[in-house]
Amino acid sequence: MGARVNIIWLQWAMRLAAAAGVCALLWATAGSSVALGVLAAMLLFMLLHHVRHQARLFRWLADPRPEALPVSSGLWEDVFAALYHLLRRQRRSESLLTATLHDFRQAGMALPDGLIIVDGGDRIEWCNSKAERHFGLDPQRDAGQLVTYFVRQPQFAAALAVDGYAEPLTLRSTHGGDLILSVLIIPYEADRKLIISRDVTDRERVETMRRDFVANVSHELRTPLTVIGGFLETLADMETPNIGLIRRSVPLMRDQAKRMQGLVEDLLVLSRLESAGNPVSEEPVNVPDIVRALHHDALALSAGRHKLELSLDSTAWVNGAEDELRSAFGNLVSNAIRYTPAGGEVRLSWRGADDGGAVFAVRDTGIGIAPEHVPRLTERFYRVDRGRSRETGGTGLGLAIVKHVVNRHAARLVVSSEPGKGSCFSVVFPAGRITAGEAVGVTPVTARTA
Ligand code: ADP
């Protein structure tokens, strides 16, 4: 650049020296007035040349496209060439910046977390699509709006006002369903902030379930332990053994111990079913045999108090785990007997469905269930009538086990019930689960036992 400037000075010096030389020559030969006139003409020509190029430069600056750069010669050609290179360099760095910004935004969009950038006045500059979903934002419409307009919780505004890192907040958002978000505010540059939001709905739900579960199990164990503990203390305090009290208390303690044993067994079954590393086995299961055996067990359980019917209209087998299916079906049968007063009827059936699937159903004429309870029956420890469930040895986990087994076999649990009239619990297997098994020679049966 310095060399170029020197050349310009040199060129001008040479031109002026040439003009002065011509002028001196004319002064000596043609007189002073001619010499000065020629000098004035030369200077005017130079001035016009510059004014013309200056005008072209201003015209071009109004719309400075490299391709529209005026063509020139001499000194102005150098000026325009320098401008051309400057402009090209600027365009190149502009497109590099645009590409970098685009890449950054694409990366921001791909983040699994929500990202909002706010300026010093807490106004939204940019957000990614996850943040749009978390807070119901529209990046075009809401850019420049106060972020607190969209996240209205006071603790968020308080955290935003903190200078420096704030602890992550747990907020409830009503956008895109009932979401629970963990929100972190990170200051950067002088006064801008990054707001990162993460959907922790599932984590919170699992945490709540875990807390409820521990509370429920403790509650379930407390009563039998209190009973047993009470009796044991009384017995321990006795100077001489009271045979009458021992005779009365031992069966009660045994019942309570049984209750705890049932609860622990059901908990173990549930935990086995829930463990991810325990896929369901795919053995052909002879369902008609299981249903027959359950009908037999039901006779013992009912002890003649109910009319028990068995209807085997299908010889189909199911691909799955025999012990799980036996346990799930057994829970449904035991419930039907426990929630049907003496004199009622319980019917077990296994039949084919129109779509090629098959249905195991237990229908009873028992106490029935009000519609508002039906959707919650398969929750752990959910009971319509706590007292009745306990009296009959229920753990409140039976239908939770059934639901797990049903899900593991890609089947559906269908419940229909009417209070005072009875209930029907059906396990509907899809056609894909049905296998012909070794049904040869099996004929449909209908058994009835009063
Ligand atoms: P429980 O051990 O209490 O029977 P379950 O999970 O098997 O637990 O059932 C949950 C609740 O569903 C029961 O407490 C009862 O209120 C209701 N229930 C289940 N089966 C029947 C039925 N056949 N008739 C009426 N109520 C039922």
Short mmCIF file of C-alpha atoms and ligand atoms in Angstrom, two decimals:
data_model
loop_
_atom_site.label_atom_id
_atom_site.label_comp_id
_atom_site.label_asym_id
_atom_site.label_seq_id
_atom_site.Cartn_x
_atom_site.Cartn_y
_atom_site.Cartn_z
CA MET A 1 0.00 0.00 0.00
CA GLY A 2 2.83 2.41 0.99
CA ALA A 3 4.60 1.74 -2.33
CA ARG A 4 1.38 2.43 -4.21
CA VAL A 5 0.98 5.80 -2.43
CA ASN A 6 4.56 6.70 -3.29
CA ILE A 7 3.93 5.89 -6.95
CA ILE A 8 0.86 8.17 -6.94
CA TRP A 9 2.96 11.01 -5.50
CA LEU A 10 5.62 10.31 -8.09
CA GLN A 11 3.10 10.26 -10.96
CA TRP A 12 1.65 13.58 -9.83
CA ALA A 13 5.08 15.10 -9.41
CA MET A 14 6.03 13.96 -12.92
CA ARG A 15 2.81 15.33 -14.43
CA LEU A 16 3.23 18.68 -12.70
CA ALA A 17 6.91 18.78 -13.69
CA ALA A 18 5.92 18.01 -17.34
CA ALA A 19 3.28 20.76 -17.23
CA ALA A 20 5.79 23.19 -15.69
CA GLY A 21 8.36 22.22 -18.37
CA VAL A 22 5.86 22.79 -21.22
CA CYS A 23 4.85 26.10 -19.63
CA ALA A 24 8.47 27.24 -19.29
CA LEU A 25 9.15 26.28 -22.90
CA LEU A 26 6.11 28.23 -24.12
CA TRP A 27 7.03 31.19 -21.85
CA ALA A 28 10.43 31.40 -23.56
CA THR A 29 9.14 30.92 -27.12
CA ALA A 30 5.55 32.26 -27.26
CA GLY A 31 5.38 34.60 -24.34
CA SER A 32 3.94 34.54 -20.85
CA SER A 33 0.25 34.84 -21.69
CA VAL A 34 0.30 31.80 -24.02
CA ALA A 35 2.25 29.77 -21.45
CA LEU A 36 -0.16 30.64 -18.63
CA GLY A 37 -3.18 29.97 -20.90
CA VAL A 38 -1.87 26.49 -21.78
CA LEU A 39 -1.09 25.79 -18.11
CA ALA A 40 -4.61 26.85 -17.11
CA ALA A 41 -6.09 24.60 -19.84
CA MET A 42 -4.03 21.63 -18.63
CA LEU A 43 -5.04 22.17 -15.00
CA LEU A 44 -8.69 22.54 -16.02
CA PHE A 45 -8.49 19.29 -17.97
CA MET A 46 -7.03 17.51 -14.93
CA LEU A 47 -9.71 19.00 -12.68
CA LEU A 48 -12.53 17.93 -15.02
CA HIS A 49 -11.06 14.44 -15.21
CA HIS A 50 -11.19 14.15 -11.39
CA VAL A 51 -14.62 15.71 -11.01
CA ARG A 52 -16.01 13.27 -13.63
CA HIS A 53 -14.54 10.24 -11.82
CA GLN A 54 -15.62 11.55 -8.44
CA ALA A 55 -19.19 11.79 -9.76
CA ARG A 56 -18.95 8.20 -11.10
CA LEU A 57 -17.61 7.04 -7.73
CA PHE A 58 -20.53 8.64 -5.86
CA ARG A 59 -23.01 7.14 -8.32
CA TRP A 60 -21.49 3.71 -7.80
CA LEU A 61 -21.39 4.07 -4.00
CA ALA A 62 -25.18 4.40 -4.04
CA ASP A 63 -25.33 0.77 -5.25
CA PRO A 64 -21.86 -0.72 -4.65
CA ARG A 65 -21.95 -3.97 -6.63
CA PRO A 66 -18.52 -5.23 -7.73
CA GLU A 67 -19.85 -6.04 -11.21
CA ALA A 68 -21.16 -2.42 -11.64
CA LEU A 69 -17.78 -0.82 -10.87
CA PRO A 70 -17.01 1.99 -13.42
CA VAL A 71 -14.27 1.29 -15.98
CA SER A 72 -11.53 3.84 -15.81
CA SER A 73 -7.91 4.49 -16.59
CA GLY A 74 -4.89 5.88 -14.86
CA LEU A 75 -5.04 6.78 -11.22
CA TRP A 76 -8.78 6.23 -10.92
CA GLU A 77 -8.42 2.72 -12.32
CA ASP A 78 -6.22 1.92 -9.29
CA VAL A 79 -8.79 3.45 -6.91
CA PHE A 80 -11.63 1.44 -8.42
CA ALA A 81 -9.57 -1.77 -8.45
CA ALA A 82 -8.74 -1.29 -4.74
CA LEU A 83 -12.43 -0.75 -4.01
CA TYR A 84 -13.32 -3.84 -6.02
CA HIS A 85 -10.94 -6.03 -3.96
CA LEU A 86 -12.16 -4.51 -0.72
CA LEU A 87 -15.73 -5.27 -1.64
CA ARG A 88 -14.95 -8.85 -2.68
CA ARG A 89 -13.15 -9.46 0.62
CA GLN A 90 -16.09 -8.05 2.53
CA ARG A 91 -18.57 -10.22 0.58
CA ARG A 92 -16.48 -13.31 1.27
CA SER A 93 -16.31 -12.69 5.02
CA GLU A 94 -20.03 -11.81 5.03
CA SER A 95 -20.97 -15.14 3.45
CA LEU A 96 -18.56 -16.93 5.81
CA LEU A 97 -20.30 -15.27 8.76
CA THR A 98 -23.73 -16.12 7.36
CA ALA A 99 -22.69 -19.76 6.93
CA THR A 100 -21.27 -19.88 10.49
CA LEU A 101 -24.45 -18.33 11.88
CA HIS A 102 -26.54 -20.79 9.88
CA ASP A 103 -24.44 -23.71 11.19
CA PHE A 104 -24.76 -22.43 14.74
CA ARG A 105 -28.54 -22.14 14.39
CA GLN A 106 -28.80 -25.58 12.85
CA ALA A 107 -26.77 -27.00 15.77
CA GLY A 108 -29.02 -25.10 18.18
CA MET A 109 -32.08 -26.52 16.45
CA ALA A 110 -30.70 -30.06 16.74
CA LEU A 111 -30.16 -29.75 20.51
CA PRO A 112 -32.39 -32.04 22.57
CA ASP A 113 -32.92 -29.16 25.03
CA GLY A 114 -34.73 -25.86 24.59
CA LEU A 115 -32.46 -22.84 24.02
CA ILE A 116 -33.43 -19.16 24.23
CA ILE A 117 -31.01 -16.24 23.85
CA VAL A 118 -32.12 -13.05 25.56
CA ASP A 119 -30.53 -9.59 25.43
CA GLY A 120 -29.69 -7.30 28.35
CA GLY A 121 -33.34 -6.26 28.64
CA ASP A 122 -34.49 -9.93 28.82
CA ARG A 123 -35.95 -9.69 25.33
CA ILE A 124 -35.88 -12.78 23.13
CA GLU A 125 -33.23 -12.66 20.40
CA TRP A 126 -33.46 -16.24 19.22
CA CYS A 127 -34.84 -19.62 20.28
CA ASN A 128 -34.70 -23.18 18.97
CA SER A 129 -37.62 -25.42 18.13
CA LYS A 130 -37.55 -27.28 21.49
CA ALA A 131 -37.91 -23.95 23.32
CA GLU A 132 -40.80 -23.08 21.00
CA ARG A 133 -42.52 -26.26 22.18
CA HIS A 134 -41.60 -25.84 25.85
CA PHE A 135 -42.83 -22.25 26.15
CA GLY A 136 -45.25 -21.89 23.24
CA LEU A 137 -42.97 -19.41 21.43
CA ASP A 138 -43.07 -18.35 17.80
CA PRO A 139 -39.53 -17.23 16.83
CA GLN A 140 -40.75 -14.80 14.15
CA ARG A 141 -43.63 -13.31 16.08
CA ASP A 142 -42.05 -13.27 19.53
CA ALA A 143 -38.51 -12.07 18.78
CA GLY A 144 -37.99 -8.87 20.76
CA GLN A 145 -40.66 -9.75 23.33
CA LEU A 146 -39.88 -10.03 27.04
CA VAL A 147 -39.17 -13.65 27.93
CA THR A 148 -41.02 -13.21 31.23
CA TYR A 149 -44.17 -12.68 29.18
CA PHE A 150 -44.00 -16.35 28.19
CA VAL A 151 -42.51 -17.83 31.35
CA ARG A 152 -44.65 -16.22 33.97
CA GLN A 153 -43.57 -18.04 37.12
CA PRO A 154 -42.21 -15.54 39.69
CA GLN A 155 -39.22 -17.76 40.54
CA PHE A 156 -38.15 -17.56 36.89
CA ALA A 157 -38.22 -13.75 36.93
CA ALA A 158 -36.27 -13.82 40.21
CA ALA A 159 -33.62 -16.16 38.76
CA LEU A 160 -33.36 -14.01 35.64
CA ALA A 161 -32.61 -10.98 37.80
CA VAL A 162 -29.75 -12.78 39.57
CA ASP A 163 -26.33 -11.68 38.35
CA GLY A 164 -24.39 -14.86 37.70
CA TYR A 165 -25.36 -18.53 37.62
CA ALA A 166 -28.64 -19.45 39.26
CA GLU A 167 -29.61 -22.94 40.43
CA PRO A 168 -31.69 -24.91 37.87
CA LEU A 169 -35.40 -24.25 38.38
CA THR A 170 -38.16 -26.82 38.10
CA LEU A 171 -41.12 -25.23 36.37
CA ARG A 172 -44.48 -26.49 35.20
CA SER A 173 -45.40 -25.53 31.66
CA THR A 174 -48.86 -25.88 30.22
CA HIS A 175 -47.63 -25.69 26.63
CA GLY A 176 -47.46 -28.91 24.62
CA GLY A 177 -49.20 -30.94 27.36
CA ASP A 178 -48.51 -30.75 31.04
CA LEU A 179 -44.71 -30.48 31.03
CA ILE A 180 -42.31 -30.30 33.90
CA LEU A 181 -39.19 -28.40 32.84
CA SER A 182 -35.79 -27.98 34.41
CA VAL A 183 -34.65 -24.47 33.45
CA LEU A 184 -31.09 -23.20 33.69
CA ILE A 185 -30.14 -19.55 33.13
CA ILE A 186 -26.55 -18.95 32.01
CA PRO A 187 -25.25 -15.37 31.71
CA TYR A 188 -22.71 -14.65 28.98
CA GLU A 189 -21.04 -11.65 27.34
CA ALA A 190 -21.79 -8.41 29.17
CA ASP A 191 -25.50 -8.81 29.84
CA ARG A 192 -26.93 -11.49 27.55
CA LYS A 193 -28.30 -14.80 28.84
CA LEU A 194 -28.80 -18.33 27.61
CA ILE A 195 -31.93 -20.04 28.91
CA ILE A 196 -31.75 -23.81 28.64
CA SER A 197 -34.89 -25.86 29.28
CA ARG A 198 -35.06 -29.64 29.64
CA ASP A 199 -38.20 -31.78 29.72
CA VAL A 200 -38.03 -33.73 32.99
CA THR A 201 -41.69 -34.78 33.05
CA ASP A 202 -40.90 -38.50 32.93
CA ARG A 203 -38.13 -38.22 35.53
CA GLU A 204 -40.45 -36.32 37.91
CA ARG A 205 -43.29 -38.78 37.30
CA VAL A 206 -41.02 -41.73 38.08
CA GLU A 207 -39.77 -39.92 41.18
CA THR A 208 -43.36 -39.28 42.36
CA MET A 209 -44.26 -42.91 41.67
CA ARG A 210 -41.23 -44.09 43.61
CA ARG A 211 -42.14 -41.89 46.59
CA ASP A 212 -45.79 -43.03 46.50
CA PHE A 213 -44.70 -46.63 46.16
CA VAL A 214 -42.41 -46.53 49.18
CA ALA A 215 -45.13 -44.79 51.20
CA ASN A 216 -47.71 -47.39 50.12
CA VAL A 217 -45.50 -50.38 50.88
CA SER A 218 -44.61 -48.95 54.30
CA HIS A 219 -48.28 -48.32 54.98
CA GLU A 220 -49.24 -51.87 53.91
CA LEU A 221 -46.58 -53.43 56.13
CA ARG A 222 -47.26 -51.26 59.15
CA THR A 223 -50.63 -52.79 60.10
CA PRO A 224 -49.55 -56.46 60.14
CA LEU A 225 -46.29 -55.57 61.87
CA THR A 226 -48.16 -53.56 64.52
CA VAL A 227 -50.52 -56.49 65.15
CA ILE A 228 -47.72 -59.04 65.39
CA GLY A 229 -45.52 -56.73 67.46
CA GLY A 230 -48.39 -55.98 69.86
CA PHE A 231 -49.15 -59.64 70.46
CA LEU A 232 -45.48 -60.52 70.89
CA GLU A 233 -45.02 -57.78 73.47
CA THR A 234 -48.05 -58.95 75.42
CA LEU A 235 -46.81 -62.54 75.31
CA ALA A 236 -43.31 -61.48 76.34
CA ASP A 237 -44.67 -59.53 79.31
CA MET A 238 -46.66 -62.49 80.65
CA GLU A 239 -45.30 -63.99 83.87
CA THR A 240 -47.04 -67.30 83.18
CA PRO A 241 -48.16 -68.31 79.69
CA ASN A 242 -51.84 -67.58 79.07
CA ILE A 243 -52.85 -70.51 76.89
CA GLY A 244 -56.17 -68.90 75.90
CA LEU A 245 -54.45 -65.73 74.68
CA ILE A 246 -51.80 -67.74 72.84
CA ARG A 247 -54.50 -69.81 71.11
CA ARG A 248 -56.29 -66.63 70.02
CA SER A 249 -53.25 -64.60 69.04
CA VAL A 250 -51.23 -67.17 67.10
CA PRO A 251 -53.80 -67.58 64.25
CA LEU A 252 -54.12 -63.80 64.04
CA MET A 253 -50.34 -63.40 63.86
CA ARG A 254 -50.18 -66.16 61.25
CA ASP A 255 -52.82 -64.32 59.13
CA GLN A 256 -50.86 -61.09 59.35
CA ALA A 257 -47.63 -62.89 58.46
CA LYS A 258 -49.41 -64.45 55.48
CA ARG A 259 -50.58 -61.05 54.42
CA MET A 260 -47.03 -59.71 54.49
CA GLN A 261 -45.82 -62.79 52.65
CA GLY A 262 -48.47 -62.25 49.93
CA LEU A 263 -47.46 -58.63 49.63
CA VAL A 264 -43.76 -59.42 49.33
CA GLU A 265 -44.47 -62.15 46.77
CA ASP A 266 -46.59 -59.78 44.65
CA LEU A 267 -43.88 -57.11 44.93
CA LEU A 268 -41.27 -59.58 43.72
CA VAL A 269 -43.48 -60.63 40.80
CA LEU A 270 -44.00 -56.97 39.87
CA SER A 271 -40.31 -56.16 40.07
CA ARG A 272 -39.47 -59.20 37.90
CA LEU A 273 -42.06 -58.13 35.33
CA GLU A 274 -40.79 -54.57 35.32
CA SER A 275 -37.10 -55.33 35.03
CA ALA A 276 -35.95 -54.32 31.57
CA GLY A 277 -33.57 -57.24 31.24
CA ASN A 278 -36.39 -59.75 31.50
CA PRO A 279 -38.03 -60.14 28.09
CA VAL A 280 -41.14 -62.29 27.91
CA SER A 281 -40.46 -65.87 26.81
CA GLU A 282 -42.05 -67.02 23.58
CA GLU A 283 -43.12 -70.57 24.38
CA PRO A 284 -46.41 -71.97 23.08
CA VAL A 285 -48.72 -71.96 26.10
CA ASN A 286 -51.65 -74.33 26.41
CA VAL A 287 -54.24 -71.78 27.54
CA PRO A 288 -57.20 -74.20 27.55
CA ASP A 289 -55.30 -76.34 30.10
CA ILE A 290 -54.55 -73.29 32.27
CA VAL A 291 -58.19 -72.21 32.19
CA ARG A 292 -59.31 -75.70 33.15
CA ALA A 293 -56.86 -75.76 36.07
CA LEU A 294 -57.99 -72.30 37.20
CA HIS A 295 -61.60 -73.44 37.14
CA HIS A 296 -60.53 -76.28 39.40
CA ASP A 297 -58.69 -73.91 41.76
CA ALA A 298 -61.70 -71.59 41.78
CA LEU A 299 -63.86 -74.42 43.07
CA ALA A 300 -61.56 -74.75 46.07
CA LEU A 301 -61.38 -70.98 46.60
CA SER A 302 -65.14 -70.53 46.41
CA ALA A 303 -65.78 -73.50 48.68
CA GLY A 304 -69.22 -73.95 47.20
CA ARG A 305 -70.34 -70.35 47.75
CA HIS A 306 -70.62 -69.53 44.04
CA LYS A 307 -71.93 -71.02 40.84
CA LEU A 308 -68.81 -71.53 38.69
CA GLU A 309 -68.98 -71.95 34.94
CA LEU A 310 -66.32 -72.84 32.43
CA SER A 311 -66.70 -72.21 28.72
CA LEU A 312 -63.86 -73.35 26.43
CA ASP A 313 -64.87 -72.43 22.89
CA SER A 314 -61.35 -72.22 21.51
CA THR A 315 -58.48 -74.66 21.37
CA ALA A 316 -55.98 -71.88 20.61
CA TRP A 317 -52.64 -71.64 22.37
CA VAL A 318 -50.78 -68.39 23.00
CA ASN A 319 -47.12 -67.62 22.45
CA GLY A 320 -45.76 -66.30 25.72
CA ALA A 321 -44.76 -67.10 29.29
CA GLU A 322 -46.88 -69.78 30.94
CA ASP A 323 -46.18 -68.78 34.56
CA GLU A 324 -47.03 -65.13 33.85
CA LEU A 325 -50.29 -65.97 32.07
CA ARG A 326 -51.25 -68.40 34.83
CA SER A 327 -50.58 -65.75 37.48
CA ALA A 328 -52.49 -62.99 35.61
CA PHE A 329 -55.53 -65.17 34.83
CA GLY A 330 -55.42 -66.50 38.42
CA ASN A 331 -55.58 -62.93 39.78
CA LEU A 332 -58.69 -62.20 37.71
CA VAL A 333 -60.39 -65.41 38.87
CA SER A 334 -59.47 -64.82 42.50
CA ASN A 335 -60.81 -61.23 42.29
CA ALA A 336 -64.08 -62.41 40.78
CA ILE A 337 -64.60 -64.84 43.67
CA ARG A 338 -63.47 -62.35 46.34
CA TYR A 339 -65.73 -59.56 45.07
CA THR A 340 -68.79 -61.72 44.42
CA PRO A 341 -71.01 -62.40 47.42
CA ALA A 342 -72.09 -65.96 48.16
CA GLY A 343 -74.77 -67.22 45.76
CA GLY A 344 -73.31 -65.24 42.85
CA GLU A 345 -72.00 -66.58 39.59
CA VAL A 346 -68.46 -66.59 38.11
CA ARG A 347 -67.84 -67.64 34.53
CA LEU A 348 -64.43 -68.37 32.99
CA SER A 349 -64.24 -68.43 29.20
CA TRP A 350 -61.67 -68.83 26.42
CA ARG A 351 -62.93 -68.04 22.96
CA GLY A 352 -61.68 -67.03 19.52
CA ALA A 353 -62.09 -63.44 18.28
CA ASP A 354 -63.23 -62.36 14.80
CA ASP A 355 -59.80 -60.93 13.91
CA GLY A 356 -58.05 -64.26 14.54
CA GLY A 357 -57.11 -63.38 18.12
CA ALA A 358 -58.52 -64.94 21.28
CA VAL A 359 -60.10 -63.72 24.53
CA PHE A 360 -59.82 -64.97 28.10
CA ALA A 361 -62.69 -63.54 30.15
CA VAL A 362 -63.84 -63.75 33.76
CA ARG A 363 -67.40 -62.57 34.26
CA ASP A 364 -68.97 -62.29 37.70
CA THR A 365 -72.25 -61.14 39.20
CA GLY A 366 -70.47 -59.48 42.12
CA ILE A 367 -70.39 -56.02 43.67
CA GLY A 368 -69.28 -54.30 40.41
CA ILE A 369 -67.18 -51.15 40.07
CA ALA A 370 -68.32 -47.55 39.55
CA PRO A 371 -67.09 -46.13 36.19
CA GLU A 372 -64.84 -43.48 37.79
CA HIS A 373 -62.69 -46.19 39.38
CA VAL A 374 -62.24 -48.35 36.28
CA PRO A 375 -59.37 -46.38 34.64
CA ARG A 376 -57.34 -46.52 37.88
CA LEU A 377 -57.80 -50.18 38.81
CA THR A 378 -54.42 -51.28 37.45
CA GLU A 379 -52.49 -48.70 39.51
CA ARG A 380 -50.46 -50.28 42.29
CA PHE A 381 -52.36 -50.33 45.58
CA TYR A 382 -55.48 -48.78 44.06
CA ARG A 383 -58.55 -50.26 45.71
CA VAL A 384 -62.19 -49.25 45.43
CA ASP A 385 -62.98 -50.58 48.88
CA ARG A 386 -59.84 -50.84 51.00
CA GLY A 387 -61.57 -52.71 53.84
CA ARG A 388 -63.10 -55.37 51.60
CA SER A 389 -59.81 -55.90 49.75
CA ARG A 390 -57.91 -56.44 53.03
CA GLU A 391 -60.59 -58.66 54.52
CA THR A 392 -60.32 -60.97 51.56
CA GLY A 393 -56.50 -61.03 51.62
CA GLY A 394 -55.98 -58.56 48.75
CA THR A 395 -52.63 -56.82 48.34
CA GLY A 396 -53.86 -54.16 45.90
CA LEU A 397 -51.23 -55.34 43.40
CA GLY A 398 -53.17 -58.06 41.54
CA LEU A 399 -54.43 -55.94 38.64
CA ALA A 400 -51.08 -54.12 38.38
CA ILE A 401 -49.51 -57.55 37.78
CA VAL A 402 -52.26 -58.39 35.27
CA LYS A 403 -51.62 -55.16 33.37
CA HIS A 404 -47.90 -55.86 33.12
CA VAL A 405 -48.40 -59.41 31.91
CA VAL A 406 -51.03 -58.27 29.40
CA ASN A 407 -48.70 -55.56 28.04
CA ARG A 408 -45.79 -57.98 27.80
CA HIS A 409 -47.96 -60.25 25.63
CA ALA A 410 -49.10 -57.37 23.37
CA ALA A 411 -52.63 -58.02 24.61
CA ARG A 412 -55.33 -55.65 25.96
CA LEU A 413 -57.18 -55.68 29.29
CA VAL A 414 -60.82 -54.73 28.80
CA VAL A 415 -62.96 -54.04 31.88
CA SER A 416 -66.70 -53.64 31.84
CA SER A 417 -68.58 -53.32 35.09
CA GLU A 418 -71.75 -52.07 36.66
CA PRO A 419 -72.07 -51.45 40.41
CA GLY A 420 -74.35 -53.99 42.01
CA LYS A 421 -74.57 -56.11 38.84
CA GLY A 422 -71.08 -57.49 38.28
CA SER A 423 -67.91 -57.16 36.24
CA CYS A 424 -66.21 -58.69 33.25
CA PHE A 425 -62.41 -58.63 32.92
CA SER A 426 -61.20 -59.74 29.46
CA VAL A 427 -57.65 -60.27 28.19
CA VAL A 428 -57.75 -59.82 24.42
CA PHE A 429 -54.82 -61.42 22.54
CA PRO A 430 -54.03 -60.25 19.02
CA ALA A 431 -53.92 -62.76 16.15
CA GLY A 432 -50.11 -62.51 16.08
CA ARG A 433 -49.89 -64.09 19.56
CA ILE A 434 -52.08 -67.07 18.75
CA THR A 435 -50.60 -70.38 17.82
CA ALA A 436 -52.43 -73.58 16.92
CA GLY A 437 -50.49 -75.45 19.64
CA GLU A 438 -51.19 -79.15 20.01
CA ALA A 439 -54.94 -78.79 19.86
CA VAL A 440 -55.57 -81.99 17.97
CA GLY A 441 -58.36 -83.98 19.57
CA VAL A 442 -59.43 -81.18 21.98
CA THR A 443 -63.13 -80.51 21.85
CA PRO A 444 -64.81 -77.39 23.17
CA VAL A 445 -66.29 -77.86 26.67
CA THR A 446 -68.78 -76.10 28.87
CA ALA A 447 -68.69 -77.05 32.53
CA ARG A 448 -70.97 -75.87 35.28
CA THR A 449 -70.52 -76.40 38.99
CA ALA A 450 -72.91 -75.19 41.57
P1 ADP B 1 -56.88 -56.36 45.49
O1 ADP B 1 -55.79 -57.17 46.04
O2 ADP B 1 -57.31 -55.24 46.38
O3 ADP B 1 -58.02 -57.16 45.00
P2 ADP B 1 -56.40 -55.79 42.71
O4 ADP B 1 -55.31 -55.01 42.08
O5 ADP B 1 -56.57 -57.18 42.32
O6 ADP B 1 -56.21 -55.59 44.25
O7 ADP B 1 -57.75 -55.02 42.41
C1 ADP B 1 -57.83 -53.64 42.62
C2 ADP B 1 -59.23 -53.24 43.06
O8 ADP B 1 -60.12 -53.45 41.96
C3 ADP B 1 -59.78 -54.08 44.16
O9 ADP B 1 -59.39 -53.58 45.41
C4 ADP B 1 -61.27 -53.96 43.95
O10 ADP B 1 -61.73 -52.77 44.52
C5 ADP B 1 -61.38 -53.82 42.43
N1 ADP B 1 -61.76 -55.11 41.79
C6 ADP B 1 -60.94 -55.97 41.15
N2 ADP B 1 -61.62 -57.01 40.63
C7 ADP B 1 -62.91 -56.79 40.93
C8 ADP B 1 -64.14 -57.50 40.67
N3 ADP B 1 -64.15 -58.64 39.99
N4 ADP B 1 -65.29 -56.96 41.13
C9 ADP B 1 -65.28 -55.82 41.83
N5 ADP B 1 -64.18 -55.09 42.12
C10 ADP B 1 -63.01 -55.57 41.67
#
